[in-house]
Amino acid sequence: MHMFVDETERGGHLLAATLVAPAALHSTRSLMRGLLLPGERRVHFKSEKDSRRKYIVSRIVERGLEVIVLSSSEKGDRARAVLLERLVVEAIERGVSRLVLDSRDHASNGRDRGVLARTKARDAGIVYEHIQSSAEPALWVSDAVAWCSGAGGDWRRRIGPVVTRIEP
């Protein structure tokens, strides 16, 4: 199982982690690439119009993906570290072998690696890496779910069918 992780810091810190079985990687990537508009390199929810957001959410929900959402009322590096530690526990329980995080800057990626090194990820056989979101369409699912979950209200309701919320 693969896990693709993105975040938002809207009203706290939130991680969205999309679970994709190896056999479903190609179809998930194809679905998301098919949602690109001419000239776009990636689907980035923050930049989309509401009508596009609704369409993209409907396609994600139709696909029936599962996305784990973890949240904290805190913001910043400490909140992210706590959520990453919790995410590794979920990843181990779900048999994840590859954890892909949306790449940020060099220092932030290094902090993530430090957090992950302190967990049982390696002992469980989990390989983790940071990838630029433009290079991995499965990360776009997590971006959309993080945005919708952070926005709340109707957006959270729309994306709800694919979300497994993990409470603190």
PDB file of N, CA and C in Angstrom, residues 73-115:
ATOM      1  N   SER A  73      -5.192  21.384  16.593  1.00  0.00           N
ATOM      2  CA  SER A  73      -5.589  22.789  16.702  1.00  0.00           C
ATOM      3  C   SER A  73      -4.366  23.698  16.694  1.00  0.00           C
ATOM      4  N   GLU A  74      -3.196  23.110  16.870  1.00  0.00           N
ATOM      5  CA  GLU A  74      -1.936  23.864  16.845  1.00  0.00           C
ATOM      6  C   GLU A  74      -1.440  23.996  15.411  1.00  0.00           C
ATOM      7  N   LYS A  75      -0.520  24.942  15.202  1.00  0.00           N
ATOM      8  CA  LYS A  75       0.109  25.119  13.898  1.00  0.00           C
ATOM      9  C   LYS A  75       1.612  24.968  14.041  1.00  0.00           C
ATOM     10  N   GLY A  76       2.297  24.886  12.920  1.00  0.00           N
ATOM     11  CA  GLY A  76       3.748  24.908  12.918  1.00  0.00           C
ATOM     12  C   GLY A  76       4.402  23.538  12.933  1.00  0.00           C
ATOM     13  N   ASP A  77       5.738  23.583  13.065  1.00  0.00           N
ATOM     14  CA  ASP A  77       6.555  22.375  12.962  1.00  0.00           C
ATOM     15  C   ASP A  77       6.246  21.351  14.038  1.00  0.00           C
ATOM     16  N   ARG A  78       5.990  21.798  15.261  1.00  0.00           N
ATOM     17  CA  ARG A  78       5.704  20.848  16.352  1.00  0.00           C
ATOM     18  C   ARG A  78       4.402  20.095  16.070  1.00  0.00           C
ATOM     19  N   ALA A  79       3.374  20.814  15.624  1.00  0.00           N
ATOM     20  CA  ALA A  79       2.097  20.163  15.301  1.00  0.00           C
ATOM     21  C   ALA A  79       2.295  19.162  14.162  1.00  0.00           C
ATOM     22  N   ARG A  80       3.047  19.550  13.137  1.00  0.00           N
ATOM     23  CA  ARG A  80       3.295  18.644  12.022  1.00  0.00           C
ATOM     24  C   ARG A  80       4.022  17.389  12.503  1.00  0.00           C
ATOM     25  N   ALA A  81       5.005  17.558  13.367  1.00  0.00           N
ATOM     26  CA  ALA A  81       5.765  16.417  13.878  1.00  0.00           C
ATOM     27  C   ALA A  81       4.852  15.438  14.611  1.00  0.00           C
ATOM     28  N   VAL A  82       3.980  15.949  15.460  1.00  0.00           N
ATOM     29  CA  VAL A  82       3.056  15.088  16.202  1.00  0.00           C
ATOM     30  C   VAL A  82       2.140  14.346  15.237  1.00  0.00           C
ATOM     31  N   LEU A  83       1.633  15.053  14.225  1.00  0.00           N
ATOM     32  CA  LEU A  83       0.743  14.414  13.255  1.00  0.00           C
ATOM     33  C   LEU A  83       1.485  13.368  12.425  1.00  0.00           C
ATOM     34  N   LEU A  84       2.728  13.657  12.047  1.00  0.00           N
ATOM     35  CA  LEU A  84       3.513  12.667  11.287  1.00  0.00           C
ATOM     36  C   LEU A  84       3.743  11.400  12.112  1.00  0.00           C
ATOM     37  N   GLU A  85       4.032  11.569  13.394  1.00  0.00           N
ATOM     38  CA  GLU A  85       4.213  10.401  14.258  1.00  0.00           C
ATOM     39  C   GLU A  85       2.934   9.560  14.312  1.00  0.00           C
ATOM     40  N   ARG A  86       1.792  10.225  14.446  1.00  0.00           N
ATOM     41  CA  ARG A  86       0.510   9.513  14.466  1.00  0.00           C
ATOM     42  C   ARG A  86       0.239   8.852  13.122  1.00  0.00           C
ATOM     43  N   LEU A  87       0.631   9.527  12.048  1.00  0.00           N
ATOM     44  CA  LEU A  87       0.408   8.987  10.707  1.00  0.00           C
ATOM     45  C   LEU A  87       1.205   7.702  10.488  1.00  0.00           C
ATOM     46  N   VAL A  88       2.409   7.646  11.014  1.00  0.00           N
ATOM     47  CA  VAL A  88       3.217   6.434  10.875  1.00  0.00           C
ATOM     48  C   VAL A  88       2.532   5.257  11.562  1.00  0.00           C
ATOM     49  N   VAL A  89       1.941   5.479  12.725  1.00  0.00           N
ATOM     50  CA  VAL A  89       1.204   4.410  13.408  1.00  0.00           C
ATOM     51  C   VAL A  89       0.081   3.902  12.501  1.00  0.00           C
ATOM     52  N   GLU A  90      -0.667   4.819  11.892  1.00  0.00           N
ATOM     53  CA  GLU A  90      -1.736   4.436  10.958  1.00  0.00           C
ATOM     54  C   GLU A  90      -1.159   3.680   9.766  1.00  0.00           C
ATOM     55  N   ALA A  91      -0.047   4.160   9.239  1.00  0.00           N
ATOM     56  CA  ALA A  91       0.571   3.529   8.070  1.00  0.00           C
ATOM     57  C   ALA A  91       0.978   2.088   8.386  1.00  0.00           C
ATOM     58  N   ILE A  92       1.559   1.886   9.553  1.00  0.00           N
ATOM     59  CA  ILE A  92       1.975   0.536   9.942  1.00  0.00           C
ATOM     60  C   ILE A  92       0.753  -0.369  10.067  1.00  0.00           C
ATOM     61  N   GLU A  93      -0.298   0.132  10.719  1.00  0.00           N
ATOM     62  CA  GLU A  93      -1.513  -0.667  10.899  1.00  0.00           C
ATOM     63  C   GLU A  93      -2.158  -1.032   9.565  1.00  0.00           C
ATOM     64  N   ARG A  94      -1.993  -0.205   8.551  1.00  0.00           N
ATOM     65  CA  ARG A  94      -2.627  -0.434   7.261  1.00  0.00           C
ATOM     66  C   ARG A  94      -1.707  -1.103   6.240  1.00  0.00           C
ATOM     67  N   GLY A  95      -0.525  -1.491   6.661  1.00  0.00           N
ATOM     68  CA  GLY A  95       0.382  -2.206   5.773  1.00  0.00           C
ATOM     69  C   GLY A  95       1.003  -1.346   4.690  1.00  0.00           C
ATOM     70  N   VAL A  96       1.215  -0.075   4.967  1.00  0.00           N
ATOM     71  CA  VAL A  96       1.827   0.834   3.992  1.00  0.00           C
ATOM     72  C   VAL A  96       3.307   0.487   3.850  1.00  0.00           C
ATOM     73  N   SER A  97       3.778   0.446   2.609  1.00  0.00           N
ATOM     74  CA  SER A  97       5.193   0.173   2.358  1.00  0.00           C
ATOM     75  C   SER A  97       5.918   1.402   1.819  1.00  0.00           C
ATOM     76  N   ARG A  98       5.159   2.384   1.332  1.00  0.00           N
ATOM     77  CA  ARG A  98       5.762   3.591   0.759  1.00  0.00           C
ATOM     78  C   ARG A  98       4.966   4.805   1.206  1.00  0.00           C
ATOM     79  N   LEU A  99       5.655   5.763   1.807  1.00  0.00           N
ATOM     80  CA  LEU A  99       5.059   6.995   2.303  1.00  0.00           C
ATOM     81  C   LEU A  99       5.655   8.143   1.509  1.00  0.00           C
ATOM     82  N   VAL A 100       4.801   8.861   0.771  1.00  0.00           N
ATOM     83  CA  VAL A 100       5.252   9.967  -0.074  1.00  0.00           C
ATOM     84  C   VAL A 100       4.695  11.267   0.497  1.00  0.00           C
ATOM     85  N   LEU A 101       5.607  12.181   0.820  1.00  0.00           N
ATOM     86  CA  LEU A 101       5.214  13.481   1.356  1.00  0.00           C
ATOM     87  C   LEU A 101       5.439  14.555   0.303  1.00  0.00           C
ATOM     88  N   ASP A 102       4.502  15.502   0.240  1.00  0.00           N
ATOM     89  CA  ASP A 102       4.655  16.642  -0.659  1.00  0.00           C
ATOM     90  C   ASP A 102       5.902  17.404  -0.226  1.00  0.00           C
ATOM     91  N   SER A 103       6.833  17.586  -1.145  1.00  0.00           N
ATOM     92  CA  SER A 103       8.094  18.251  -0.822  1.00  0.00           C
ATOM     93  C   SER A 103       7.854  19.727  -0.529  1.00  0.00           C
ATOM     94  N   ARG A 104       8.511  20.192   0.509  1.00  0.00           N
ATOM     95  CA  ARG A 104       8.462  21.608   0.856  1.00  0.00           C
ATOM     96  C   ARG A 104       9.866  22.165   0.638  1.00  0.00           C
ATOM     97  N   ASP A 105      10.412  22.916   1.525  1.00  0.00           N
ATOM     98  CA  ASP A 105      11.788  23.389   1.365  1.00  0.00           C
ATOM     99  C   ASP A 105      12.759  22.386   2.003  1.00  0.00           C
ATOM    100  N   HIS A 106      14.046  22.572   1.741  1.00  0.00           N
ATOM    101  CA  HIS A 106      15.074  21.633   2.191  1.00  0.00           C
ATOM    102  C   HIS A 106      15.052  21.457   3.714  1.00  0.00           C
ATOM    103  N   ALA A 107      14.961  22.539   4.458  1.00  0.00           N
ATOM    104  CA  ALA A 107      14.979  22.458   5.930  1.00  0.00           C
ATOM    105  C   ALA A 107      13.738  21.737   6.453  1.00  0.00           C
ATOM    106  N   SER A 108      12.577  22.035   5.896  1.00  0.00           N
ATOM    107  CA  SER A 108      11.341  21.382   6.338  1.00  0.00           C
ATOM    108  C   SER A 108      11.368  19.891   6.028  1.00  0.00           C
ATOM    109  N   ASN A 109      11.846  19.541   4.850  1.00  0.00           N
ATOM    110  CA  ASN A 109      11.964  18.126   4.492  1.00  0.00           C
ATOM    111  C   ASN A 109      12.920  17.415   5.456  1.00  0.00           C
ATOM    112  N   GLY A 110      13.999  18.087   5.836  1.00  0.00           N
ATOM    113  CA  GLY A 110      14.947  17.514   6.788  1.00  0.00           C
ATOM    114  C   GLY A 110      14.308  17.284   8.149  1.00  0.00           C
ATOM    115  N   ARG A 111      13.484  18.228   8.605  1.00  0.00           N
ATOM    116  CA  ARG A 111      12.774  18.045   9.884  1.00  0.00           C
ATOM    117  C   ARG A 111      11.838  16.841   9.803  1.00  0.00           C
ATOM    118  N   ASP A 112      11.147  16.710   8.669  1.00  0.00           N
ATOM    119  CA  ASP A 112      10.274  15.538   8.481  1.00  0.00           C
ATOM    120  C   ASP A 112      11.070  14.248   8.579  1.00  0.00           C
ATOM    121  N   ARG A 113      12.209  14.200   7.900  1.00  0.00           N
ATOM    122  CA  ARG A 113      13.038  12.984   7.928  1.00  0.00           C
ATOM    123  C   ARG A 113      13.487  12.665   9.350  1.00  0.00           C
ATOM    124  N   GLY A 114      13.809  13.707  10.123  1.00  0.00           N
ATOM    125  CA  GLY A 114      14.197  13.504  11.513  1.00  0.00           C
ATOM    126  C   GLY A 114      13.065  12.906  12.329  1.00  0.00           C
ATOM    127  N   VAL A 115      11.853  13.419  12.132  1.00  0.00           N
ATOM    128  CA  VAL A 115      10.676  12.890  12.833  1.00  0.00           C
ATOM    129  C   VAL A 115      10.451  11.441  12.426  1.00  0.00           C
TER     130      VAL A 115
END
